Coordinates of C-alpha atoms in Angstrom, one line a residue:
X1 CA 30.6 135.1 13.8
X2 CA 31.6 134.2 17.7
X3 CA 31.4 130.5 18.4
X4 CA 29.2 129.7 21.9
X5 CA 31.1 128.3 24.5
X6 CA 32.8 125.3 24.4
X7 CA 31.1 121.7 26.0
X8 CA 33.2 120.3 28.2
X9 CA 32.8 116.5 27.7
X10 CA 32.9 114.4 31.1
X11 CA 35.8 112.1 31.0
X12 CA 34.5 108.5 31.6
X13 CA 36.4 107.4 34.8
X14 CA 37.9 103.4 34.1
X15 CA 38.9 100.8 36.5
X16 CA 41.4 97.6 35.3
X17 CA 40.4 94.2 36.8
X18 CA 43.6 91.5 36.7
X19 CA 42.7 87.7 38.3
X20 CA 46.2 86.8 38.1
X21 CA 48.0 82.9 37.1
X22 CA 46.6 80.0 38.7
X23 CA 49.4 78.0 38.2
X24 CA 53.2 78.9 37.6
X25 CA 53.8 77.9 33.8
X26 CA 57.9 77.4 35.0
X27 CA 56.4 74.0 36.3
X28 CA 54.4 72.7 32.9
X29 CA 51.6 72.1 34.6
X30 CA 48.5 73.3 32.9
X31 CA 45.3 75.9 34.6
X32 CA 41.8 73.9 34.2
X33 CA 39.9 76.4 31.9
X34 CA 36.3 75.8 33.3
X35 CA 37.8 78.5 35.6
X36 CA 36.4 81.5 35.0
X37 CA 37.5 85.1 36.7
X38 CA 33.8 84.7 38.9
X39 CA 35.8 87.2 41.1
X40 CA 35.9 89.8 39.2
X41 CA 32.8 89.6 36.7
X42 CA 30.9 90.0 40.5
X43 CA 32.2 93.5 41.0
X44 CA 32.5 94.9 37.8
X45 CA 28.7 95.3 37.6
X46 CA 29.3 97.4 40.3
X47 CA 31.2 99.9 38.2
X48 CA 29.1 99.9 35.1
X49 CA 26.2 100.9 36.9
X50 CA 28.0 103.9 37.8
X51 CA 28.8 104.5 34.3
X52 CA 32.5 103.5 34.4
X53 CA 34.7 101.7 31.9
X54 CA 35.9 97.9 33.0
X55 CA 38.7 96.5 31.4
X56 CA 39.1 92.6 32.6
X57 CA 42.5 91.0 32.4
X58 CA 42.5 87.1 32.8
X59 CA 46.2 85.4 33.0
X60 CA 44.1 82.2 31.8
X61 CA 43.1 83.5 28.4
X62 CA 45.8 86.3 27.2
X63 CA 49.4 84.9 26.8
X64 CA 50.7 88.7 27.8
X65 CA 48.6 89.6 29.9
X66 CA 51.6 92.0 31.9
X67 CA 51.4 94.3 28.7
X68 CA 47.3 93.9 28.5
X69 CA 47.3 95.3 32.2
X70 CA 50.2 98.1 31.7
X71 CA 48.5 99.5 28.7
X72 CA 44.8 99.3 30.2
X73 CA 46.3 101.3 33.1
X74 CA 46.7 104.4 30.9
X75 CA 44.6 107.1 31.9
X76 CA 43.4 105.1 34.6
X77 CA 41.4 105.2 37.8
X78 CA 41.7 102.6 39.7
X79 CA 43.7 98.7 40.0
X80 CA 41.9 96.2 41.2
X81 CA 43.0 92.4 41.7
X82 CA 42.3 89.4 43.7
X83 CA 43.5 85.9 44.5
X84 CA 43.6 83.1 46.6
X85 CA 46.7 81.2 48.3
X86 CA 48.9 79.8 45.5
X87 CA 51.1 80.9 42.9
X88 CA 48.4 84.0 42.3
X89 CA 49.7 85.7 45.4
X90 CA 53.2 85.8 43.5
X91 CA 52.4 86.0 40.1
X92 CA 49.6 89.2 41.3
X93 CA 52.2 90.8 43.1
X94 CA 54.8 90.7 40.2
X95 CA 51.9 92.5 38.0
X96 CA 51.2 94.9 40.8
X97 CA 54.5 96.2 40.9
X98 CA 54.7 96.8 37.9
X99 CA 51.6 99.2 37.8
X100 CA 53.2 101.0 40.2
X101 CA 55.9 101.3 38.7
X102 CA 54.9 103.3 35.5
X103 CA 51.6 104.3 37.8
X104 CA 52.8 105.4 40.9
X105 CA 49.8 107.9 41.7
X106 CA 47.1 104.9 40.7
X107 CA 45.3 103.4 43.6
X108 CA 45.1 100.0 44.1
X109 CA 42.6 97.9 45.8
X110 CA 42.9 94.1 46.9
X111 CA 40.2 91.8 47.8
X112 CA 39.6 87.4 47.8
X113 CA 40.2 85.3 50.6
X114 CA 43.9 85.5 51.1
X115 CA 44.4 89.6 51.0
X116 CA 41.3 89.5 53.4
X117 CA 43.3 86.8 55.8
X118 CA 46.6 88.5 55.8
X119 CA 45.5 92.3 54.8
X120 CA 48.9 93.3 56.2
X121 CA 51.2 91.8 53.9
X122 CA 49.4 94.0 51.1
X123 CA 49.1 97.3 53.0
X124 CA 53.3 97.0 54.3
X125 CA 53.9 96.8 50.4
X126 CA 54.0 99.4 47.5
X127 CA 51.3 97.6 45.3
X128 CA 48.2 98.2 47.5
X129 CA 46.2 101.1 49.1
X130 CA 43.4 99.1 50.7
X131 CA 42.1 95.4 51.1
X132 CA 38.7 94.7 51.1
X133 CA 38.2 91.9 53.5
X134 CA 35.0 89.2 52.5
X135 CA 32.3 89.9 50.6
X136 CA 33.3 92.7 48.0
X137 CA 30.6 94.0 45.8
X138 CA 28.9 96.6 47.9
X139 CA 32.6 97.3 49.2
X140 CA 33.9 97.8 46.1
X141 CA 30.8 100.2 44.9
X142 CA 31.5 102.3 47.8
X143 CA 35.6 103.1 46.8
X144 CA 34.6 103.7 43.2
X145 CA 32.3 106.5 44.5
X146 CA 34.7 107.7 46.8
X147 CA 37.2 108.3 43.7
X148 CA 35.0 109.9 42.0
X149 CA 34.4 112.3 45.2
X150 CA 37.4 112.9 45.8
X151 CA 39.1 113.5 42.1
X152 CA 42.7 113.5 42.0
X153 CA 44.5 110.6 44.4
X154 CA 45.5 112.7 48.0
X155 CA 44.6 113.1 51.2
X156 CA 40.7 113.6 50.1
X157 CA 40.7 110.1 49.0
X158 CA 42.5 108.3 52.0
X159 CA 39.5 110.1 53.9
X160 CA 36.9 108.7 52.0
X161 CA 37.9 105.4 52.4
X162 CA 38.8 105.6 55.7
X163 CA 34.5 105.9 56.2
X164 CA 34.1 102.7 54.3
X165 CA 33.4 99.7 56.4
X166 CA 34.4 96.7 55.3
X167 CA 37.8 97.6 54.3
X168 CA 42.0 97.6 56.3
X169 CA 44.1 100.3 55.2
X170 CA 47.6 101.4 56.5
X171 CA 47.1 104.8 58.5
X172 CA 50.3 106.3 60.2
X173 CA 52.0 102.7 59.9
X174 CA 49.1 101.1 61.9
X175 CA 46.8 99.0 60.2
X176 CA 43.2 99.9 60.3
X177 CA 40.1 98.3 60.1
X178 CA 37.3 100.4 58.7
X179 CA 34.6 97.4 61.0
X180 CA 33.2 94.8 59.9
X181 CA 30.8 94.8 56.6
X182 CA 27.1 93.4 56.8
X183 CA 26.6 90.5 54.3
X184 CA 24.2 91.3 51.3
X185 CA 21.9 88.7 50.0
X186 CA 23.0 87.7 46.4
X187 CA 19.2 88.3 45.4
X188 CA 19.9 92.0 46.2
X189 CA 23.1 92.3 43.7
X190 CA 22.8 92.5 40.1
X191 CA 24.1 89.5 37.8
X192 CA 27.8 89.6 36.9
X193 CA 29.2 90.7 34.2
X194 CA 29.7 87.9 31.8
X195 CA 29.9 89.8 29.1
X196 CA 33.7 91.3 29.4
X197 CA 34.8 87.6 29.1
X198 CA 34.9 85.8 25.5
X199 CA 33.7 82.7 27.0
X200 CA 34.9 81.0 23.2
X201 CA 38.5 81.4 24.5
X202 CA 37.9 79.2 27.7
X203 CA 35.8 76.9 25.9
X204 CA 39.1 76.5 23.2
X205 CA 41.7 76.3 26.4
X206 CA 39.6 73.8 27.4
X207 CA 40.7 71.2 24.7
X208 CA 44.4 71.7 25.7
X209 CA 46.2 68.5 27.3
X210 CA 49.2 68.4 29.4
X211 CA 52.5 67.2 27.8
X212 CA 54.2 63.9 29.2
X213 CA 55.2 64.2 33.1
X214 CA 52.6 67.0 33.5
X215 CA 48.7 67.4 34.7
X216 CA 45.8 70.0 34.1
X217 CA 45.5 71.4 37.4
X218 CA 41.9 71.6 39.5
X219 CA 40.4 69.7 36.9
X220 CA 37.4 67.7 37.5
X221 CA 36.0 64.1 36.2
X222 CA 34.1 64.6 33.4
X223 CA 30.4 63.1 33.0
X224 CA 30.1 59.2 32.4
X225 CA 28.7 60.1 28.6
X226 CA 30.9 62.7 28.1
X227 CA 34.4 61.4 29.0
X228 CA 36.9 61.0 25.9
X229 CA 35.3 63.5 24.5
X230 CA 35.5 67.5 24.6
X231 CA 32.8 69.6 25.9
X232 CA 32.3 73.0 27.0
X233 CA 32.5 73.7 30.9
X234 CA 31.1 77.1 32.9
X235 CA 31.6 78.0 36.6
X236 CA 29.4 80.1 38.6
X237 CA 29.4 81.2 42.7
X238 CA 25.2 80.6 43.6
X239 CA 26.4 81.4 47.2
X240 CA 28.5 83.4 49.6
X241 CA 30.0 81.9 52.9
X242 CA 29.7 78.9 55.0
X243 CA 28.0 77.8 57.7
X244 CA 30.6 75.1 58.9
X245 CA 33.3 76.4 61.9
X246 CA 36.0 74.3 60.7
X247 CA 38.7 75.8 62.7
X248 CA 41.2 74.7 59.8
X249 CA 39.6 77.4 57.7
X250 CA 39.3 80.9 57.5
X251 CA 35.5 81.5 56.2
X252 CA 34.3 81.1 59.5
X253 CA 36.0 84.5 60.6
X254 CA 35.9 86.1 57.3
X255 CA 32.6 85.5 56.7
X256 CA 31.5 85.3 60.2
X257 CA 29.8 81.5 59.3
X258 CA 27.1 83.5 56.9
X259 CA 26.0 81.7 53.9
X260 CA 24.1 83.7 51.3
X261 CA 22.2 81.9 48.0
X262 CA 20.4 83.0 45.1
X263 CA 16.9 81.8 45.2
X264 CA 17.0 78.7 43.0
X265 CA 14.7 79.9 40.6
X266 CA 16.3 82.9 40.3
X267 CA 20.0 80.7 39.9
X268 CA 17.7 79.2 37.2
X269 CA 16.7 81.5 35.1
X270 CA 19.9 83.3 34.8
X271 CA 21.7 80.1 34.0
X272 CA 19.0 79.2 31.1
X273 CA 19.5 83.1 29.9
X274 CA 23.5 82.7 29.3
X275 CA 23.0 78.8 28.1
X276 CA 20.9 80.2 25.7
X277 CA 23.7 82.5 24.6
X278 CA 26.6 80.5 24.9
X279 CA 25.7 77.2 25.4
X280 CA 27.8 74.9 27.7
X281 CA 27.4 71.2 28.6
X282 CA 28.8 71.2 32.4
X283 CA 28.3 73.7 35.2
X284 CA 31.0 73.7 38.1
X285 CA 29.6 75.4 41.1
X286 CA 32.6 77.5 42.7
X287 CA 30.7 77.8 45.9
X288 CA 32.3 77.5 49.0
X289 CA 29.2 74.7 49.9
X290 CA 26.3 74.8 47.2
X291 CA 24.5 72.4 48.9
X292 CA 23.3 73.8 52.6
X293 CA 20.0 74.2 52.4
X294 CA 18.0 70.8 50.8
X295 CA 14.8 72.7 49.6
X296 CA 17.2 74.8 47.8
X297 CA 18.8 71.9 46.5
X298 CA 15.5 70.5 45.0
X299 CA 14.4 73.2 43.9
X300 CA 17.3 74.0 41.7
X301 CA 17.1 70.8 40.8
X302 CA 13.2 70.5 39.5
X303 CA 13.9 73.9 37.9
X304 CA 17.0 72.6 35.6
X305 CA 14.1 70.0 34.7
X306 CA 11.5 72.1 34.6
X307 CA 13.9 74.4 31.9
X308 CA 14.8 71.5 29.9
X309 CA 18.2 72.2 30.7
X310 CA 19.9 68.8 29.6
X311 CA 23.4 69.8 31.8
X312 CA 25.9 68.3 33.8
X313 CA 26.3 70.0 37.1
X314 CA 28.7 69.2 40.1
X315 CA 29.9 71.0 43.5
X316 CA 30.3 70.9 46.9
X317 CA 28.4 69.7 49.8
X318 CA 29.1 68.3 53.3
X319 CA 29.0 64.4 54.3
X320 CA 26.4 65.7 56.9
X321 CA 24.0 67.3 54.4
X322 CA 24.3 63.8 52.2
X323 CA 23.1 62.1 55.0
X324 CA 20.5 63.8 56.1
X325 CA 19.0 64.3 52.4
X326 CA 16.4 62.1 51.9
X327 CA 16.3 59.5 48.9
X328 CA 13.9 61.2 46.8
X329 CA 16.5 64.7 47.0
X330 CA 19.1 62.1 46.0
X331 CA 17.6 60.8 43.1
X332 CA 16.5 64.2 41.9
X333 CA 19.9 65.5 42.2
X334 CA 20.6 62.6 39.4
X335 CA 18.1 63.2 37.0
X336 CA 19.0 67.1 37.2
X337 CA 22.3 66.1 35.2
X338 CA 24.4 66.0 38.8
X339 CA 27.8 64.0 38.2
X340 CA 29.7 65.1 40.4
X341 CA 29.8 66.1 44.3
X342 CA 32.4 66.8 46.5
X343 CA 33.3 66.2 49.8
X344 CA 35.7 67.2 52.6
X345 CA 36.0 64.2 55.3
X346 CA 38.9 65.9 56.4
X347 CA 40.0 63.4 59.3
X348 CA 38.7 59.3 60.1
X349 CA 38.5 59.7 63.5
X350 CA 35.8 61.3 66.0
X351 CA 38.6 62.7 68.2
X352 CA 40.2 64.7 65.4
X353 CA 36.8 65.9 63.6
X354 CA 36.0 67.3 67.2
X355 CA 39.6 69.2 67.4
X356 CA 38.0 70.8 63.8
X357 CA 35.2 71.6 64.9
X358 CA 33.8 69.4 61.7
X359 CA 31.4 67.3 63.6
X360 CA 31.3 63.7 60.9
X361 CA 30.5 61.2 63.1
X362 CA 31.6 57.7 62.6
X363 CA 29.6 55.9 59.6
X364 CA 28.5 58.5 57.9
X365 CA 31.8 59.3 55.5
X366 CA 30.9 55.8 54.1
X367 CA 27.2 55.8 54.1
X368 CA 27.9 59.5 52.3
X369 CA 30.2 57.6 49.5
X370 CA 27.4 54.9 49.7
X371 CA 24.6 56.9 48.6
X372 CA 26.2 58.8 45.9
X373 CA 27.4 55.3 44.4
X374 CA 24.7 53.3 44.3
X375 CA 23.1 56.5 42.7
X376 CA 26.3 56.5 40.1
X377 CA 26.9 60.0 41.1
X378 CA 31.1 60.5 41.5
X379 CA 32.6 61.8 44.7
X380 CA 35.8 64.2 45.1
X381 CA 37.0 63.3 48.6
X382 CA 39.4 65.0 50.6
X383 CA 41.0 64.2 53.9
X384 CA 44.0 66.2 55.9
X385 CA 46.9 64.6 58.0
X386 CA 48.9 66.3 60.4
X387 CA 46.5 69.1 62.2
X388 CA 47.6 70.8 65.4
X389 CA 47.1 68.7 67.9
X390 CA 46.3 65.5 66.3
X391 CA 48.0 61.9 67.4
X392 CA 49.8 60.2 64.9
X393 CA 47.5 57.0 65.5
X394 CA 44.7 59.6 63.9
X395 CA 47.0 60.0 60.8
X396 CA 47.0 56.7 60.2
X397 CA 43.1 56.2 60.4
X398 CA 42.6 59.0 57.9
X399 CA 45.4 57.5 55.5
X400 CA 43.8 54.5 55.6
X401 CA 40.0 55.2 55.3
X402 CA 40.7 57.4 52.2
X403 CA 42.0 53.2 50.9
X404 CA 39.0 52.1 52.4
X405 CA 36.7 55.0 50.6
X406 CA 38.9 55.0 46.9
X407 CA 39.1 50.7 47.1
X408 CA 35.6 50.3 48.3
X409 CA 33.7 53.0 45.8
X410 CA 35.5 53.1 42.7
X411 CA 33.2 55.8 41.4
X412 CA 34.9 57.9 44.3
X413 CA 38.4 59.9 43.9
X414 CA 40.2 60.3 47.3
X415 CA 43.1 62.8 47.7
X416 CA 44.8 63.0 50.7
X417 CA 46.9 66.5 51.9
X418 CA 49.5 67.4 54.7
X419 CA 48.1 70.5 57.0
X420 CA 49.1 73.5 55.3
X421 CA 48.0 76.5 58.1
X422 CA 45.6 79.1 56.9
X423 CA 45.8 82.7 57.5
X424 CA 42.9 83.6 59.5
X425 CA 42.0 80.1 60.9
X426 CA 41.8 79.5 64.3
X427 CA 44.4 76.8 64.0
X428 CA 46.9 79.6 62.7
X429 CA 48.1 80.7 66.1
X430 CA 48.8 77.3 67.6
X431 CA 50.4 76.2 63.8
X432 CA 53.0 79.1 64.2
X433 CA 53.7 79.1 68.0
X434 CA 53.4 75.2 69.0
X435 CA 54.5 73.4 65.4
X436 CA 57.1 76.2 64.2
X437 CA 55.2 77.0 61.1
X438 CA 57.9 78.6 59.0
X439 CA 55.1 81.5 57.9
X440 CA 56.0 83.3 54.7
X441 CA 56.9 87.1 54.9
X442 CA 57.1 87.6 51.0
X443 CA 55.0 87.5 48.0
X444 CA 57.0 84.9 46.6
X445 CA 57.1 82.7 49.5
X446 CA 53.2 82.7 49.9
X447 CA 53.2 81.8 46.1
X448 CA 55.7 79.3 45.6
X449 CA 56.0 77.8 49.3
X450 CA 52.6 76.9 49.8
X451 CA 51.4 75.8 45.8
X452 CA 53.5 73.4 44.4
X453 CA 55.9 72.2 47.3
X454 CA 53.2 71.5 49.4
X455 CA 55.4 68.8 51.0
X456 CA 58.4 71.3 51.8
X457 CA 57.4 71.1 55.3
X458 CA 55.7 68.4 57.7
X459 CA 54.4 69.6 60.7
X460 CA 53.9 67.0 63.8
X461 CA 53.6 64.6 61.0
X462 CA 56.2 62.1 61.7
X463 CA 58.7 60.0 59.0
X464 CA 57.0 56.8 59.2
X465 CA 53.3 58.3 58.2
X466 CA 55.1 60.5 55.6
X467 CA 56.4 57.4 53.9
X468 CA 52.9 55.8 54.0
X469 CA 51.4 58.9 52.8
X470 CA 54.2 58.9 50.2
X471 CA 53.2 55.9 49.1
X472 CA 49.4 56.1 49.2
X473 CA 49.6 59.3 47.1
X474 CA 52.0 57.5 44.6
X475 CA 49.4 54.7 44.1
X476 CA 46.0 56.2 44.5
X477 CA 45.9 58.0 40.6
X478 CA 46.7 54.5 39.2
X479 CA 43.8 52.9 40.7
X480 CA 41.7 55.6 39.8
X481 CA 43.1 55.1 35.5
X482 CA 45.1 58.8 36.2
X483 CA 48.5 57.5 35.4
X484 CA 49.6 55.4 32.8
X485 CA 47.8 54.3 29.9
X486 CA 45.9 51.9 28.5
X487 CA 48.5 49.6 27.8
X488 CA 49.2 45.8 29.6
X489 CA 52.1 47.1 31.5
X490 CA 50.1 50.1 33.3
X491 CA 47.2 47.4 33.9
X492 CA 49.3 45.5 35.4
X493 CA 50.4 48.4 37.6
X494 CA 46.4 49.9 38.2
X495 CA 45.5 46.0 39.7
X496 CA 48.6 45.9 41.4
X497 CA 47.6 49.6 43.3
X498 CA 44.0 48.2 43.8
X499 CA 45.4 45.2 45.7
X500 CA 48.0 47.3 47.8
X501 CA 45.1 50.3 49.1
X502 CA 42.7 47.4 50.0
X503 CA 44.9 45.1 52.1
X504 CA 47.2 48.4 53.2
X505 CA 50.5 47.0 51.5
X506 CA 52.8 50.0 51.7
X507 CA 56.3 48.7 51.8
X508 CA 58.7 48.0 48.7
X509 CA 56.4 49.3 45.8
X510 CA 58.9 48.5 43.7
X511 CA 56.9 48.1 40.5
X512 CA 56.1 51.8 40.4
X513 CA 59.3 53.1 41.6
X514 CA 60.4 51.2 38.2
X515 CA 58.0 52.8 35.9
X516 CA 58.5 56.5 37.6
X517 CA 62.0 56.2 36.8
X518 CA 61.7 55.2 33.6
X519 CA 59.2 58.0 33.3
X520 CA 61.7 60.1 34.4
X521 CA 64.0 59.5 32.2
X522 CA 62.0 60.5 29.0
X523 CA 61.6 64.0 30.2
X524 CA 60.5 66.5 33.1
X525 CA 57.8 65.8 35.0
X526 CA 55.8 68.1 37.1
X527 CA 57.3 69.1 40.1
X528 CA 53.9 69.7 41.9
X529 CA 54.6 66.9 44.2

């Protein structure tokens, strides 16, 4: 009896997705777990709908996640990975290598903000073959197709991708831009891919508290009704881009000042589908600016109401857009289950907000802070000291409105943050040339210089505001209840900040260089400032 001929069974092609650390666990500090890898979930739909395998490696939730990543790798397509500036750059590039170490014939993609800014530092290394630069889903569809065209990793394939726009490769020792990608509407792309994630294991890291000396990192005030307590926290991006062209950024190039939203009812309905599945009681938007458009805004809004989606929800907005909503927008925003919005001021004065390119005129950072107060709605404030080209009497303004804000609106948190140049901001050029930016040329250095030692180096800002920015920064968490406890000696210590931000008292704080040393003293503490 002969036996027909043999079926040959298509092998299913696989591609490995690694978000890498957010944090680097050498300094104790802790990654806030609401974080999810929104990076990646929004381009592995992408490959499933070409029939391919996704394997999805989180440093957050696996312990070992270098051994997850080498094993996945076996029998392999492709490597794909992205991060933003921080300890990821270092902590992806460690993993990277070794992929191509026990994979050298693997190809490796890049994409997220900071391989898009600096596509070169990638492509001049052993642990990349392209970057995609911006928005990536369409992008990354495109390279998965041209694998599969062009079968074993060679010449075939560098051609392929060399006809994708959207993406910088290294050709001949030249870096090459493949032109410039058109943005896709987020209505257009298919949801992401929530279920490679066990969203159980963020909802448990969740729980975790930092030891003594140490802090959960990116973590954001919880809801009045819910603080004390645990709950479960989701992120989401609703939108791509920016419309701001903040010239200390680098969305405006990357991203050519586009900003793409789901339709709210459509950001609706799919929140209310994976609520119903895994249920979570606050939603941190990711966005880059949720709140842009206010029709949008209201909309989502009325449909969380409309749902009977009893939520907490918080992210980002401009002090522009606050004042120009109108009450009712406002007050909708709170009965949605909003508890959170924040902000970036960015400078005090007119003068440097026009060096920006931010445009907040004077008033409306307080009547922002205002609004969302007397509505009981916390604000996350930011402002920046030290730009290119800013005057020292400018420094001071911004060091002591943030007082002004923090002492004035208790419900608002104020941080304040020396210039740190962005890759791909117009204010690069002039931080490297003019103010002898020390830039980074390794992996390491873009991880570990620019995370934690965010104060290794000051720009034009001189010693006398550093010290008052010193001590600001040393007193602002104990007005807000951060430090200490609940005890009559950190009281004490929480009045005594309160009274120092609101009459500007900055010299001889000598009751909290007391307790930090006696803190000290009973172990490490974070070394993040």
């Amino acid at each position: 009896m002969t036996s027909g001929p043999a079926v040959r069974v298509q092998r299913r092609r696989k591609v490995v997705l690694f978000l890498p650390s957010r944090v680097d666990p050498s300094i104790g500090d802790l990654p806030s777990a609401d974080l999810l890898p929104l990076e990646l979930l929004h381009i592995a739909p992408m490959a499933e709908r070409l029939g391919w395998e996704v394997v999805l490696v989180d440093a957050m939730t696996e312990p070992d996640y270098l051994e997850q990543v080498l094993s996945a790798c076996e029998g392999a397509d492709l490597f794909g990975s992205s991060c933003i500036l921080g300890y990821q750059v270092w902590d992806g590039a460690m993993v990277g290598r070794a992929v191509r170490e026990r994979f050298p014939r693997l190809p490796m993609i890049w994409g997220g903000w900071f391989p898009s800014a600096i596509p070169q530092l990638y492509l001049s290394s052993t642990i990349c073959d392209a970057v995609c630069i911006g928005q990536g889903e369409m992008v990354f569809e495109d390279v998965l197709k041209a694998i599969e065209a062009a079968g074993p990793r060679g010449a075939a394939l560098d051609k392929a991708l060399d006809g994708i726009s959207g993406l910088a490769v290294m050709r001949e020792g030249q870096l090459v831009s493949t032109g410039r990608r058109a943005t896709v509407h987020l209505n257009e792309l298919p949801e992401p891919s929530f279920h490679l994630i066990e969203l159980q294991k963020y909802y448990d890291l969740q729980r975790r508290t930092a030891t003594f000396g140490h802090r959960v990192r990116n973590k954001l005030p919880s809801p009045h009704h819910l603080e004390g307590r645990s709950f479960r926290g989701f992120s989401y991006f609703s939108s791509f881009g920016c419309p701001e062209p903040c010239s200390f950024c680098c969305s405006p190039e990357l991203a050519g000042r586009r900003w793409v939203a789901l339709d709210a009812d459509v950001l609706v309905d799919r929140l209310a589908v994976i609520h119903k599945q895994d249920p979570f009681d606050v939603l941190r938007f990711q966005d880059a600016n949720f709140g842009v458009a206010k029709k949008r805004m209201a909309d989502f809004c009325q449909g969380l109401l409309d749902k009977g989606l009893n939520i907490s929800w918080n992210g980002t907005i401009e002090i522009k857009q606050i004042c120009q909503y109108d009450r009712d927008t406002l007050k909708l925003m709170k009965r949605s289950g909003n508890h959170l919005m924040w902000f970036g001021a960015e400078a005090a004065t007119e003068e440097t907000q026009g060096l920006m390119r931010k445009g907040i005129k004077d008033g409306q950072t307080d009547e922002a802070m205002r609004r969302m107060h007397e509505l009981d709605i916390k604000s996350g404030l930011t402002y920046i000291i030290g730009y290119p080209g800013e005057t020292v009497e400018s420094m001071y303004e911004t060091i002591f409105q943030a007082a002004e804000m923090k002492t004035r609106y208790p419900s608002c948190s104020v941080e304040v943050f020396p210039y740190r140049p962005i890759p791909g901001s117009e204010f690069w050029k002039p931080s490297v040339e003019q103010n002898a930016y020390p830039v980074p040329t390794t992996f390491e250095q873009w991880g570990k210089f620019f995370d934690y030692k965010f104060n290794s180096w000051w720009g034009v800002v001189p010693p006398e505001v550093q010290k008052v920015w010193s001590r600001f920064t040393q007193m602002a968490p104990w007005f807000d209840g951060l430090a200490g406890g609940r005890g009559p000696v950190s009281m004490i210590l929480r009045k005594s900040a309160g009274a120092r931000l609101r009459h500007r008292v900055w010299k001889a704080p000598i009751e909290f260089q007391a307790f930090d040393l006696i803190r000290r003293s009973m172990g490490p503490v974070s070394k993040y400032i």
